[in-house]
Amino acid sequence: MSRQVKPGSKPYRAQLRDRLAALGFPEEAIPAKVAENLIVECGVPPRTAWRLASELSLDVAAHQYNAVTGDPRAGMRGTRIWEYEQWPERGVRPTVAALRVLAQVYGTSWKSLLGLRDLEQLPAKDLAEYHAEAEPVAAQAPESVASPPARAVALVETRPEEEIGAGALDDAILLTKTNVDDAQLDDLWADLDFLGGAYTRTAPQSILGQLAVIEERASALLKGRQRPKQAQDLLLIGAKSTAMMAWIAGDLGRYRLSRELSSAAWLYTQYADDFLARRWVRTSQARVAFWAGNGVESAKLAADGLNYHVGGRLTDAPLILAEARGWSSVQAEPQVLDAIARWTTIENPDLGAGGDDAFFNITKDRRHYMAGTSLLSVGQASAALREFTTAREAYEKLSLEHRWEAMDPMIRIDTGRAHLRLDDLDGAAAQVEPVLATDVGKQPDMVRAMLKILAAELAGPRWRSAATARNLAEAVLDAHASARP
């Protein structure tokens, strides 16, 4: 190449086309040679190589796919073509029928869209079809285009003075080229918002996997060329998706993965340089640190998150309550009461469950539950019980789609603990027994953690001689043991 450019990039492909044209290749033969070079020299997988050689974005390729099928409203989308390109390492295996349509879009044969690793993973029926079909006829061309002709180098070295800087405009125009469009970004944001809302009613592992796809797409796009605003959008998508993944991994008890995801999320925010993104990540980090047993770290992360003022999109409440809960783990009563007082002054009982940041803007039931657990940990049992009562009422008013299933057992367990502190064993049993009748194994890791704490309190000196307490403690321990992953 005459100038150093990233292998496989759009400038690289533009220079490659110029070299091929200079070697006498007809225009219609150039895409195939570009695809061949991307595969052999740059290690680009075949389906991606052919799309890039055709200079098509994912969404434009999907549009042309639908046009080839004769139905512009057909279901192919850029996201699905991206998933086809990730297979077999991840993503979705394309059918032979899909490959045939893509081949028409790219002007090649469907067999050329499959590499060796693809063939090794094909079903036997598809592999038989692959071998049954004749090989496409290769275009005749010089054996190699790996290095530029010596004459071209000489021309560069001896060009006249008036040509110096003549390519500057072309270089600047490259800045307008982008591998991403607004439709792709809108899709990514829409998918994030949907998954954030779906977490309350969908298996965490499923949401975690779908978020990973979004993060991988954003990361893959960032390796290309974008305008500054598009690049920042992709960085924000990376930050939000990994912060959500860290939160969910913590819910599943996978704290090592959660810490790695948190580090990745914070790195995205550093490059995005966005206060809202930093709030997302600190909210997630504070939550994970608390449930991993690092209460003081949780409080400090939450306090740092409050330094990033964003004007209402993500309220202060989740971070203030996380700060209170973190300090409660070490019975730091002054800090807990101070945080609860700050939260009380800003609490908005009408704050709903919707919005772009619904995942981090926790609902009213969860806010009052967090306040209650913090108060309970510093000996404020009566105040905690009031908060748990409000949390229960708020939970029951939520529509089913906005209820987080884990809140019911968590409110019941900690309400039971508050009753124990107030010497009401029967009240505690009434709260906890419905939890024990359910499948605790389906609940997040923190439910099991709270059951363990409850069992320890029932086995303490205060209740050791009470048969009801012993029986309840045994039932709680049995539920905890049966729920181990």
Short mmCIF file of C-alpha atoms in Angstrom, two decimals:
data_model
loop_
_atom_site.label_atom_id
_atom_site.label_comp_id
_atom_site.label_asym_id
_atom_site.label_seq_id
_atom_site.Cartn_x
_atom_site.Cartn_y
_atom_site.Cartn_z
CA MET A 1 0.00 0.00 0.00
CA SER A 2 1.28 3.53 -0.76
CA ARG A 3 0.30 4.77 2.71
CA GLN A 4 0.18 2.91 6.03
CA VAL A 5 -3.46 2.05 6.72
CA LYS A 6 -5.15 -0.52 8.91
CA PRO A 7 -5.44 -3.90 7.12
CA GLY A 8 -9.04 -4.53 6.07
CA SER A 9 -10.16 -0.95 6.72
CA LYS A 10 -12.04 1.11 4.16
CA PRO A 11 -8.92 3.11 3.17
CA TYR A 12 -7.07 -0.21 2.81
CA ARG A 13 -9.79 -1.52 0.51
CA ALA A 14 -9.82 1.70 -1.51
CA GLN A 15 -6.08 1.46 -2.09
CA LEU A 16 -6.41 -2.23 -2.93
CA ARG A 17 -9.03 -1.45 -5.57
CA ASP A 18 -6.73 1.18 -7.12
CA ARG A 19 -3.87 -1.32 -7.27
CA LEU A 20 -6.07 -3.97 -8.85
CA ALA A 21 -7.37 -1.50 -11.41
CA ALA A 22 -3.78 -0.50 -12.21
CA LEU A 23 -2.99 -4.18 -12.80
CA GLY A 24 -5.71 -4.36 -15.45
CA PHE A 25 -8.49 -6.11 -13.55
CA PRO A 26 -11.91 -5.22 -14.95
CA GLU A 27 -14.25 -3.47 -12.52
CA GLU A 28 -16.58 -6.47 -12.20
CA ALA A 29 -13.68 -8.74 -11.15
CA ILE A 30 -12.31 -6.43 -8.44
CA PRO A 31 -14.75 -7.30 -5.58
CA ALA A 32 -13.76 -10.98 -5.77
CA LYS A 33 -10.05 -10.11 -5.57
CA VAL A 34 -10.70 -7.71 -2.68
CA ALA A 35 -12.59 -10.46 -0.83
CA GLU A 36 -9.77 -12.90 -1.52
CA ASN A 37 -7.19 -10.46 -0.15
CA LEU A 38 -9.26 -9.74 2.97
CA ILE A 39 -9.57 -13.46 3.67
CA VAL A 40 -5.97 -14.48 2.92
CA GLU A 41 -3.97 -11.41 3.90
CA CYS A 42 -6.13 -9.88 6.65
CA GLY A 43 -7.75 -12.96 8.20
CA VAL A 44 -11.29 -11.63 7.71
CA PRO A 45 -13.94 -14.41 7.77
CA PRO A 46 -15.50 -15.09 4.34
CA ARG A 47 -19.01 -13.68 4.91
CA THR A 48 -17.63 -10.47 6.37
CA ALA A 49 -14.97 -10.25 3.66
CA TRP A 50 -17.48 -10.47 0.85
CA ARG A 51 -19.77 -7.87 2.43
CA LEU A 52 -16.86 -5.48 2.89
CA ALA A 53 -15.65 -6.18 -0.63
CA SER A 54 -19.12 -5.16 -1.80
CA GLU A 55 -18.84 -2.01 0.38
CA LEU A 56 -22.14 -2.72 2.12
CA SER A 57 -23.03 -1.87 5.72
CA LEU A 58 -24.93 -4.51 7.67
CA ASP A 59 -28.21 -2.67 7.30
CA VAL A 60 -27.78 -2.01 3.57
CA ALA A 61 -26.91 -5.68 3.05
CA ALA A 62 -30.09 -6.64 4.93
CA HIS A 63 -32.14 -4.25 2.78
CA GLN A 64 -30.72 -5.77 -0.41
CA TYR A 65 -31.29 -9.27 0.99
CA ASN A 66 -34.97 -8.46 1.46
CA ALA A 67 -35.10 -7.00 -2.04
CA VAL A 68 -33.62 -10.19 -3.53
CA THR A 69 -36.28 -12.27 -1.78
CA GLY A 70 -38.92 -10.08 -3.43
CA ASP A 71 -40.32 -8.74 -0.18
CA PRO A 72 -38.78 -5.43 1.03
CA ARG A 73 -40.61 -5.95 4.33
CA ALA A 74 -39.05 -9.37 4.94
CA GLY A 75 -37.51 -10.03 8.30
CA MET A 76 -33.78 -9.83 7.54
CA ARG A 77 -32.00 -7.19 9.62
CA GLY A 78 -28.44 -6.01 9.90
CA THR A 79 -28.18 -7.53 13.36
CA ARG A 80 -28.97 -11.00 12.00
CA ILE A 81 -26.38 -10.68 9.22
CA TRP A 82 -23.87 -9.66 11.91
CA GLU A 83 -24.78 -12.81 13.86
CA TYR A 84 -24.28 -14.90 10.70
CA GLU A 85 -20.81 -13.39 10.37
CA GLN A 86 -19.85 -14.33 13.95
CA TRP A 87 -20.64 -18.02 13.47
CA PRO A 88 -19.24 -20.60 14.26
CA GLU A 89 -17.42 -19.04 17.24
CA ARG A 90 -20.66 -17.39 18.36
CA GLY A 91 -23.74 -15.92 16.75
CA VAL A 92 -26.19 -17.86 14.57
CA ARG A 93 -25.54 -20.48 11.88
CA PRO A 94 -26.82 -19.27 8.49
CA THR A 95 -28.97 -21.70 6.54
CA VAL A 96 -28.00 -22.70 3.01
CA ALA A 97 -31.03 -20.76 1.77
CA ALA A 98 -29.81 -17.62 3.55
CA LEU A 99 -26.31 -18.11 2.16
CA ARG A 100 -27.71 -18.38 -1.38
CA VAL A 101 -29.50 -15.04 -1.00
CA LEU A 102 -26.44 -13.37 0.54
CA ALA A 103 -24.35 -14.70 -2.33
CA GLN A 104 -26.69 -12.97 -4.80
CA VAL A 105 -26.37 -9.73 -2.84
CA TYR A 106 -22.56 -9.94 -2.89
CA GLY A 107 -22.26 -11.24 -6.45
CA THR A 108 -20.62 -14.56 -5.63
CA SER A 109 -21.47 -18.21 -4.95
CA TRP A 110 -22.82 -19.37 -1.61
CA LYS A 111 -19.91 -21.79 -1.24
CA SER A 112 -17.43 -18.90 -1.23
CA LEU A 113 -19.14 -17.59 1.92
CA LEU A 114 -17.95 -20.61 3.92
CA GLY A 115 -14.48 -21.15 5.35
CA LEU A 116 -12.89 -24.29 6.76
CA ARG A 117 -14.14 -23.65 10.31
CA ASP A 118 -17.65 -23.13 8.94
CA LEU A 119 -17.51 -26.41 7.04
CA GLU A 120 -16.39 -28.29 10.15
CA GLN A 121 -19.53 -27.16 11.96
CA LEU A 122 -22.06 -27.61 9.14
CA PRO A 123 -24.81 -30.23 9.56
CA ALA A 124 -24.23 -33.34 7.43
CA LYS A 125 -27.09 -32.43 5.07
CA ASP A 126 -25.66 -28.97 4.34
CA LEU A 127 -22.15 -30.37 3.88
CA ALA A 128 -23.48 -32.92 1.38
CA GLU A 129 -25.19 -30.10 -0.54
CA TYR A 130 -21.91 -28.17 -0.49
CA HIS A 131 -20.00 -31.08 -2.08
CA ALA A 132 -22.76 -31.86 -4.56
CA GLU A 133 -22.62 -28.43 -6.16
CA ALA A 134 -19.97 -27.63 -8.75
CA GLU A 135 -17.17 -25.28 -7.81
CA PRO A 136 -17.49 -21.72 -9.18
CA VAL A 137 -15.13 -20.83 -12.02
CA ALA A 138 -12.33 -18.59 -10.74
CA ALA A 139 -11.44 -15.49 -12.72
CA GLN A 140 -7.98 -15.51 -14.29
CA ALA A 141 -5.64 -12.95 -12.76
CA PRO A 142 -1.99 -12.44 -11.84
CA GLU A 143 -0.84 -14.78 -9.07
CA SER A 144 -0.26 -12.18 -6.38
CA VAL A 145 -1.03 -8.59 -5.53
CA ALA A 146 0.68 -8.73 -2.16
CA SER A 147 3.20 -5.94 -2.87
CA PRO A 148 2.97 -2.80 -5.05
CA PRO A 149 4.79 -2.68 -8.41
CA ALA A 150 8.27 -1.20 -8.22
CA ARG A 151 7.32 1.42 -10.88
CA ALA A 152 4.55 2.76 -8.61
CA VAL A 153 7.04 3.28 -5.80
CA ALA A 154 9.35 5.16 -8.10
CA LEU A 155 6.52 7.46 -9.18
CA VAL A 156 5.75 8.30 -5.57
CA GLU A 157 9.36 9.11 -4.87
CA THR A 158 9.85 11.31 -7.96
CA ARG A 159 6.46 13.06 -8.27
CA PRO A 160 6.67 16.76 -9.19
CA GLU A 161 6.46 19.41 -6.49
CA GLU A 162 3.03 20.67 -7.63
CA GLU A 163 1.52 17.26 -6.74
CA ILE A 164 2.62 17.48 -3.10
CA GLY A 165 -0.50 17.73 -0.94
CA ALA A 166 -2.81 16.97 -3.86
CA GLY A 167 -4.29 14.02 -1.93
CA ALA A 168 -5.07 16.00 1.21
CA LEU A 169 -8.69 16.57 0.21
CA ASP A 170 -9.17 12.87 -0.46
CA ASP A 171 -7.65 12.09 2.93
CA ALA A 172 -10.00 14.57 4.62
CA ILE A 173 -13.01 13.11 2.83
CA LEU A 174 -12.17 9.77 4.42
CA LEU A 175 -13.21 11.35 7.71
CA THR A 176 -16.80 11.44 6.41
CA LYS A 177 -16.79 7.69 5.81
CA THR A 178 -18.32 5.54 8.51
CA ASN A 179 -19.04 1.86 9.10
CA VAL A 180 -22.11 2.65 11.20
CA ASP A 181 -25.32 4.55 10.58
CA ASP A 182 -28.04 6.03 12.77
CA ALA A 183 -30.32 3.05 12.19
CA GLN A 184 -27.74 0.67 13.65
CA LEU A 185 -27.22 2.89 16.68
CA ASP A 186 -30.96 3.23 17.20
CA ASP A 187 -31.29 -0.56 17.08
CA LEU A 188 -28.56 -1.03 19.67
CA TRP A 189 -30.08 1.54 22.03
CA ALA A 190 -33.56 0.05 21.55
CA ASP A 191 -32.25 -3.44 22.33
CA LEU A 192 -30.56 -2.16 25.49
CA ASP A 193 -33.73 -0.43 26.69
CA PHE A 194 -35.82 -3.53 25.96
CA LEU A 195 -33.45 -5.82 27.87
CA GLY A 196 -33.32 -3.38 30.78
CA GLY A 197 -37.08 -3.59 31.09
CA ALA A 198 -37.22 -7.33 30.45
CA TYR A 199 -34.85 -8.20 33.30
CA THR A 200 -37.66 -8.17 35.87
CA ARG A 201 -39.50 -10.96 34.04
CA THR A 202 -36.80 -12.91 32.18
CA ALA A 203 -34.20 -15.43 33.30
CA PRO A 204 -30.99 -13.50 34.19
CA GLN A 205 -28.75 -15.86 32.21
CA SER A 206 -30.75 -15.17 29.05
CA ILE A 207 -30.50 -11.39 29.50
CA LEU A 208 -26.77 -11.70 30.20
CA GLY A 209 -26.23 -13.55 26.92
CA GLN A 210 -28.22 -11.03 24.89
CA LEU A 211 -26.35 -8.10 26.46
CA ALA A 212 -23.07 -9.81 25.53
CA VAL A 213 -24.15 -9.79 21.87
CA ILE A 214 -24.85 -6.04 22.05
CA GLU A 215 -21.45 -5.35 23.62
CA GLU A 216 -19.70 -7.49 20.99
CA ARG A 217 -21.48 -5.63 18.20
CA ALA A 218 -20.50 -2.24 19.64
CA SER A 219 -16.91 -3.40 20.10
CA ALA A 220 -16.74 -4.75 16.54
CA LEU A 221 -18.09 -1.50 15.11
CA LEU A 222 -15.60 0.55 17.11
CA LYS A 223 -12.80 -1.21 15.23
CA GLY A 224 -13.93 0.57 12.07
CA ARG A 225 -14.28 4.26 11.29
CA GLN A 226 -17.02 6.46 12.77
CA ARG A 227 -17.76 10.11 13.11
CA PRO A 228 -16.96 11.42 16.62
CA LYS A 229 -20.61 11.43 17.79
CA GLN A 230 -21.13 7.88 16.48
CA ALA A 231 -17.96 6.70 18.21
CA GLN A 232 -19.14 8.19 21.50
CA ASP A 233 -22.54 6.51 21.09
CA LEU A 234 -20.81 3.16 20.62
CA LEU A 235 -18.65 3.77 23.69
CA LEU A 236 -21.78 4.61 25.72
CA ILE A 237 -23.50 1.46 24.47
CA GLY A 238 -20.43 -0.52 25.51
CA ALA A 239 -20.45 1.14 28.95
CA LYS A 240 -24.14 0.58 29.59
CA SER A 241 -24.24 -3.00 28.33
CA THR A 242 -21.20 -4.07 30.37
CA ALA A 243 -22.47 -2.25 33.49
CA MET A 244 -25.78 -4.13 33.14
CA MET A 245 -23.90 -7.39 32.59
CA ALA A 246 -21.82 -6.78 35.73
CA TRP A 247 -25.00 -6.18 37.74
CA ILE A 248 -26.63 -9.38 36.45
CA ALA A 249 -23.48 -11.48 36.89
CA GLY A 250 -23.47 -10.32 40.52
CA ASP A 251 -27.11 -11.38 40.89
CA LEU A 252 -26.04 -14.81 39.67
CA GLY A 253 -23.21 -14.94 42.22
CA ARG A 254 -20.52 -14.79 39.52
CA TYR A 255 -18.49 -12.08 41.25
CA ARG A 256 -15.20 -12.62 39.45
CA LEU A 257 -16.91 -12.17 36.07
CA SER A 258 -18.78 -9.21 37.50
CA ARG A 259 -15.55 -7.48 38.53
CA GLU A 260 -14.07 -8.00 35.06
CA LEU A 261 -17.19 -6.59 33.45
CA SER A 262 -17.14 -3.63 35.83
CA SER A 263 -13.56 -2.86 34.84
CA ALA A 264 -14.51 -3.04 31.17
CA ALA A 265 -17.52 -0.78 31.77
CA TRP A 266 -15.40 1.83 33.55
CA LEU A 267 -12.84 1.78 30.72
CA TYR A 268 -15.63 2.45 28.22
CA THR A 269 -16.78 5.42 30.32
CA GLN A 270 -13.28 6.86 30.50
CA TYR A 271 -13.10 7.01 26.72
CA ALA A 272 -16.70 8.19 26.35
CA ASP A 273 -16.03 10.91 28.97
CA ASP A 274 -19.70 11.00 29.96
CA PHE A 275 -21.08 11.66 33.46
CA LEU A 276 -24.25 9.61 32.94
CA ALA A 277 -22.18 6.61 31.89
CA ARG A 278 -20.06 6.97 35.03
CA ARG A 279 -23.27 6.93 37.09
CA TRP A 280 -24.43 3.74 35.40
CA VAL A 281 -21.16 2.03 36.18
CA ARG A 282 -20.82 3.26 39.78
CA THR A 283 -24.41 2.20 40.51
CA SER A 284 -23.65 -1.28 39.22
CA GLN A 285 -20.26 -1.50 40.95
CA ALA A 286 -21.70 -0.42 44.31
CA ARG A 287 -24.41 -3.07 44.11
CA VAL A 288 -22.01 -5.86 43.16
CA ALA A 289 -19.45 -4.86 45.82
CA PHE A 290 -22.11 -4.99 48.55
CA TRP A 291 -23.37 -8.46 47.67
CA ALA A 292 -19.78 -9.68 47.26
CA GLY A 293 -19.19 -8.72 50.90
CA ASN A 294 -17.32 -5.43 50.38
CA GLY A 295 -19.69 -3.00 52.10
CA VAL A 296 -17.28 -0.11 52.68
CA GLU A 297 -16.07 -0.29 49.07
CA SER A 298 -19.71 -0.28 47.99
CA ALA A 299 -20.41 2.89 50.00
CA LYS A 300 -17.36 4.66 48.55
CA LEU A 301 -18.24 3.69 44.97
CA ALA A 302 -21.78 4.99 45.47
CA ALA A 303 -20.50 8.26 46.98
CA ASP A 304 -18.18 8.74 44.02
CA GLY A 305 -21.08 8.16 41.63
CA LEU A 306 -22.92 11.08 43.22
CA ASN A 307 -20.12 13.40 42.08
CA TYR A 308 -21.28 13.05 38.48
CA HIS A 309 -24.26 15.37 38.12
CA VAL A 310 -26.56 14.51 35.23
CA GLY A 311 -29.72 16.52 35.84
CA GLY A 312 -32.41 13.96 36.55
CA ARG A 313 -32.02 11.16 34.00
CA LEU A 314 -30.58 8.90 36.65
CA THR A 315 -31.73 10.12 40.05
CA ASP A 316 -29.56 10.30 43.15
CA ALA A 317 -31.77 7.85 45.05
CA PRO A 318 -30.14 4.53 43.97
CA LEU A 319 -26.65 5.80 44.78
CA ILE A 320 -27.59 7.40 48.13
CA LEU A 321 -29.35 4.20 49.19
CA ALA A 322 -26.40 2.12 48.02
CA GLU A 323 -24.15 4.34 50.12
CA ALA A 324 -26.39 3.78 53.17
CA ARG A 325 -26.47 0.04 52.62
CA GLY A 326 -22.71 -0.14 52.21
CA TRP A 327 -22.08 1.64 55.53
CA SER A 328 -24.72 -0.52 57.23
CA SER A 329 -22.54 -3.59 56.64
CA VAL A 330 -20.10 -2.24 59.26
CA GLN A 331 -22.84 -0.80 61.50
CA ALA A 332 -21.71 2.76 60.80
CA GLU A 333 -24.93 4.24 62.17
CA PRO A 334 -24.13 7.98 61.71
CA GLN A 335 -23.27 7.51 58.02
CA VAL A 336 -26.34 5.32 57.47
CA LEU A 337 -28.74 7.78 59.11
CA ASP A 338 -27.17 10.68 57.24
CA ALA A 339 -27.65 8.92 53.90
CA ILE A 340 -31.24 7.91 54.72
CA ALA A 341 -32.02 11.53 55.68
CA ARG A 342 -30.59 12.77 52.37
CA TRP A 343 -32.65 10.21 50.47
CA THR A 344 -35.84 11.15 52.33
CA THR A 345 -35.55 14.76 51.20
CA ILE A 346 -35.42 13.78 47.52
CA GLU A 347 -37.62 10.67 47.48
CA ASN A 348 -40.18 10.91 44.71
CA PRO A 349 -43.04 8.48 45.39
CA ASP A 350 -44.36 9.02 41.85
CA LEU A 351 -41.13 7.96 40.14
CA GLY A 352 -42.29 5.19 37.83
CA ALA A 353 -40.67 2.08 36.45
CA GLY A 354 -40.24 3.22 32.84
CA GLY A 355 -37.73 5.37 31.01
CA ASP A 356 -34.41 4.84 29.29
CA ASP A 357 -32.61 4.19 32.57
CA ALA A 358 -35.29 2.03 34.22
CA PHE A 359 -32.67 -0.66 34.86
CA PHE A 360 -30.69 1.63 37.18
CA ASN A 361 -33.58 3.86 38.37
CA ILE A 362 -34.90 1.25 40.77
CA THR A 363 -38.63 1.19 41.51
CA LYS A 364 -40.27 2.46 44.71
CA ASP A 365 -40.53 -0.98 46.31
CA ARG A 366 -36.82 -1.54 45.87
CA ARG A 367 -35.90 1.92 47.15
CA HIS A 368 -37.83 1.45 50.39
CA TYR A 369 -36.49 -2.08 50.74
CA MET A 370 -32.90 -0.79 50.55
CA ALA A 371 -33.70 1.88 53.15
CA GLY A 372 -35.23 -0.77 55.40
CA THR A 373 -32.26 -3.13 55.22
CA SER A 374 -29.87 -0.29 56.05
CA LEU A 375 -31.92 0.79 59.06
CA LEU A 376 -32.29 -2.79 60.26
CA SER A 377 -28.53 -3.35 60.18
CA VAL A 378 -27.93 -0.44 62.58
CA GLY A 379 -30.60 -1.51 65.07
CA GLN A 380 -33.49 0.66 63.85
CA ALA A 381 -35.97 -2.24 63.68
CA SER A 382 -39.20 -0.24 63.99
CA ALA A 383 -38.17 2.25 61.31
CA ALA A 384 -37.01 -0.63 59.13
CA LEU A 385 -40.36 -2.38 59.51
CA ARG A 386 -42.15 0.75 58.29
CA GLU A 387 -39.95 0.85 55.21
CA PHE A 388 -40.56 -2.84 54.51
CA THR A 389 -44.31 -2.28 54.81
CA THR A 390 -44.11 0.56 52.27
CA ALA A 391 -41.97 -1.64 50.03
CA ARG A 392 -44.56 -4.44 50.18
CA GLU A 393 -47.41 -2.05 49.33
CA ALA A 394 -45.46 -0.55 46.42
CA TYR A 395 -44.54 -4.00 45.10
CA GLU A 396 -48.15 -5.16 45.08
CA LYS A 397 -49.24 -2.01 43.17
CA LEU A 398 -46.76 -2.67 40.36
CA SER A 399 -47.99 -4.34 37.20
CA LEU A 400 -46.66 -7.88 36.74
CA GLU A 401 -44.27 -6.79 33.98
CA HIS A 402 -42.56 -4.30 36.31
CA ARG A 403 -42.25 -6.56 39.34
CA TRP A 404 -38.84 -8.01 40.06
CA GLU A 405 -39.63 -11.51 41.25
CA ALA A 406 -36.80 -11.58 43.80
CA MET A 407 -38.30 -8.64 45.71
CA ASP A 408 -41.11 -10.73 47.20
CA PRO A 409 -38.84 -13.20 49.05
CA MET A 410 -36.34 -10.49 49.98
CA ILE A 411 -38.98 -8.23 51.51
CA ARG A 412 -40.45 -11.22 53.37
CA ILE A 413 -37.09 -12.41 54.72
CA ASP A 414 -36.03 -8.99 56.00
CA THR A 415 -39.49 -8.20 57.35
CA GLY A 416 -39.16 -11.45 59.27
CA ARG A 417 -35.77 -10.35 60.59
CA ALA A 418 -37.31 -7.05 61.74
CA HIS A 419 -40.01 -8.96 63.62
CA LEU A 420 -37.30 -11.02 65.32
CA ARG A 421 -35.56 -7.83 66.48
CA LEU A 422 -38.89 -6.74 67.94
CA ASP A 423 -39.30 -10.11 69.77
CA ASP A 424 -42.16 -11.20 67.49
CA LEU A 425 -41.25 -14.78 66.53
CA ASP A 426 -44.73 -15.61 65.24
CA GLY A 427 -44.70 -12.53 63.01
CA ALA A 428 -41.31 -13.58 61.63
CA ALA A 429 -42.54 -17.10 60.89
CA ALA A 430 -45.64 -15.77 59.13
CA GLN A 431 -43.44 -13.71 56.80
CA VAL A 432 -40.81 -16.35 56.06
CA GLU A 433 -42.86 -19.55 55.67
CA PRO A 434 -44.32 -18.57 52.25
CA VAL A 435 -40.76 -18.13 50.95
CA LEU A 436 -39.81 -21.63 52.06
CA ALA A 437 -42.76 -23.07 50.13
CA THR A 438 -41.32 -21.78 46.82
CA ASP A 439 -38.39 -22.92 44.69
CA VAL A 440 -35.63 -20.78 46.16
CA GLY A 441 -33.13 -22.22 43.68
CA LYS A 442 -34.59 -20.04 40.93
CA GLN A 443 -33.90 -16.85 42.87
CA PRO A 444 -30.78 -14.64 42.56
CA ASP A 445 -27.77 -15.21 44.77
CA MET A 446 -28.73 -12.48 47.27
CA VAL A 447 -31.92 -14.34 48.27
CA ARG A 448 -29.81 -17.30 49.34
CA ALA A 449 -27.46 -14.93 51.17
CA MET A 450 -30.37 -13.43 53.13
CA LEU A 451 -31.67 -16.88 54.06
CA LYS A 452 -28.27 -17.72 55.51
CA ILE A 453 -28.30 -14.55 57.64
CA LEU A 454 -31.83 -15.30 58.84
CA ALA A 455 -30.86 -18.85 59.84
CA ALA A 456 -27.92 -17.52 61.86
CA GLU A 457 -30.17 -15.05 63.71
CA LEU A 458 -32.74 -17.75 64.50
CA ALA A 459 -29.95 -19.94 65.90
CA GLY A 460 -28.69 -17.13 68.19
CA PRO A 461 -28.92 -17.14 72.00
CA ARG A 462 -32.18 -15.15 72.04
CA TRP A 463 -34.16 -17.89 70.24
CA ARG A 464 -32.16 -21.02 70.94
CA SER A 465 -34.64 -22.43 73.45
CA ALA A 466 -37.76 -21.77 71.31
CA ALA A 467 -38.97 -24.83 69.40
CA THR A 468 -40.64 -22.65 66.75
CA ALA A 469 -37.34 -20.85 66.12
CA ARG A 470 -35.39 -24.13 65.88
CA ASN A 471 -37.88 -25.61 63.43
CA LEU A 472 -37.91 -22.45 61.35
CA ALA A 473 -34.09 -22.30 61.33
CA GLU A 474 -33.90 -25.91 60.10
CA ALA A 475 -36.40 -25.18 57.33
CA VAL A 476 -34.46 -22.10 56.29
CA LEU A 477 -31.17 -24.02 56.20
CA ASP A 478 -32.79 -26.79 54.16
CA ALA A 479 -34.06 -24.23 51.65
CA HIS A 480 -30.64 -22.58 51.49
CA ALA A 481 -28.87 -25.92 50.97
CA SER A 482 -31.29 -27.06 48.25
CA ALA A 483 -30.80 -23.75 46.41
CA ARG A 484 -27.03 -24.02 46.04
CA PRO A 485 -26.01 -23.76 42.39
#
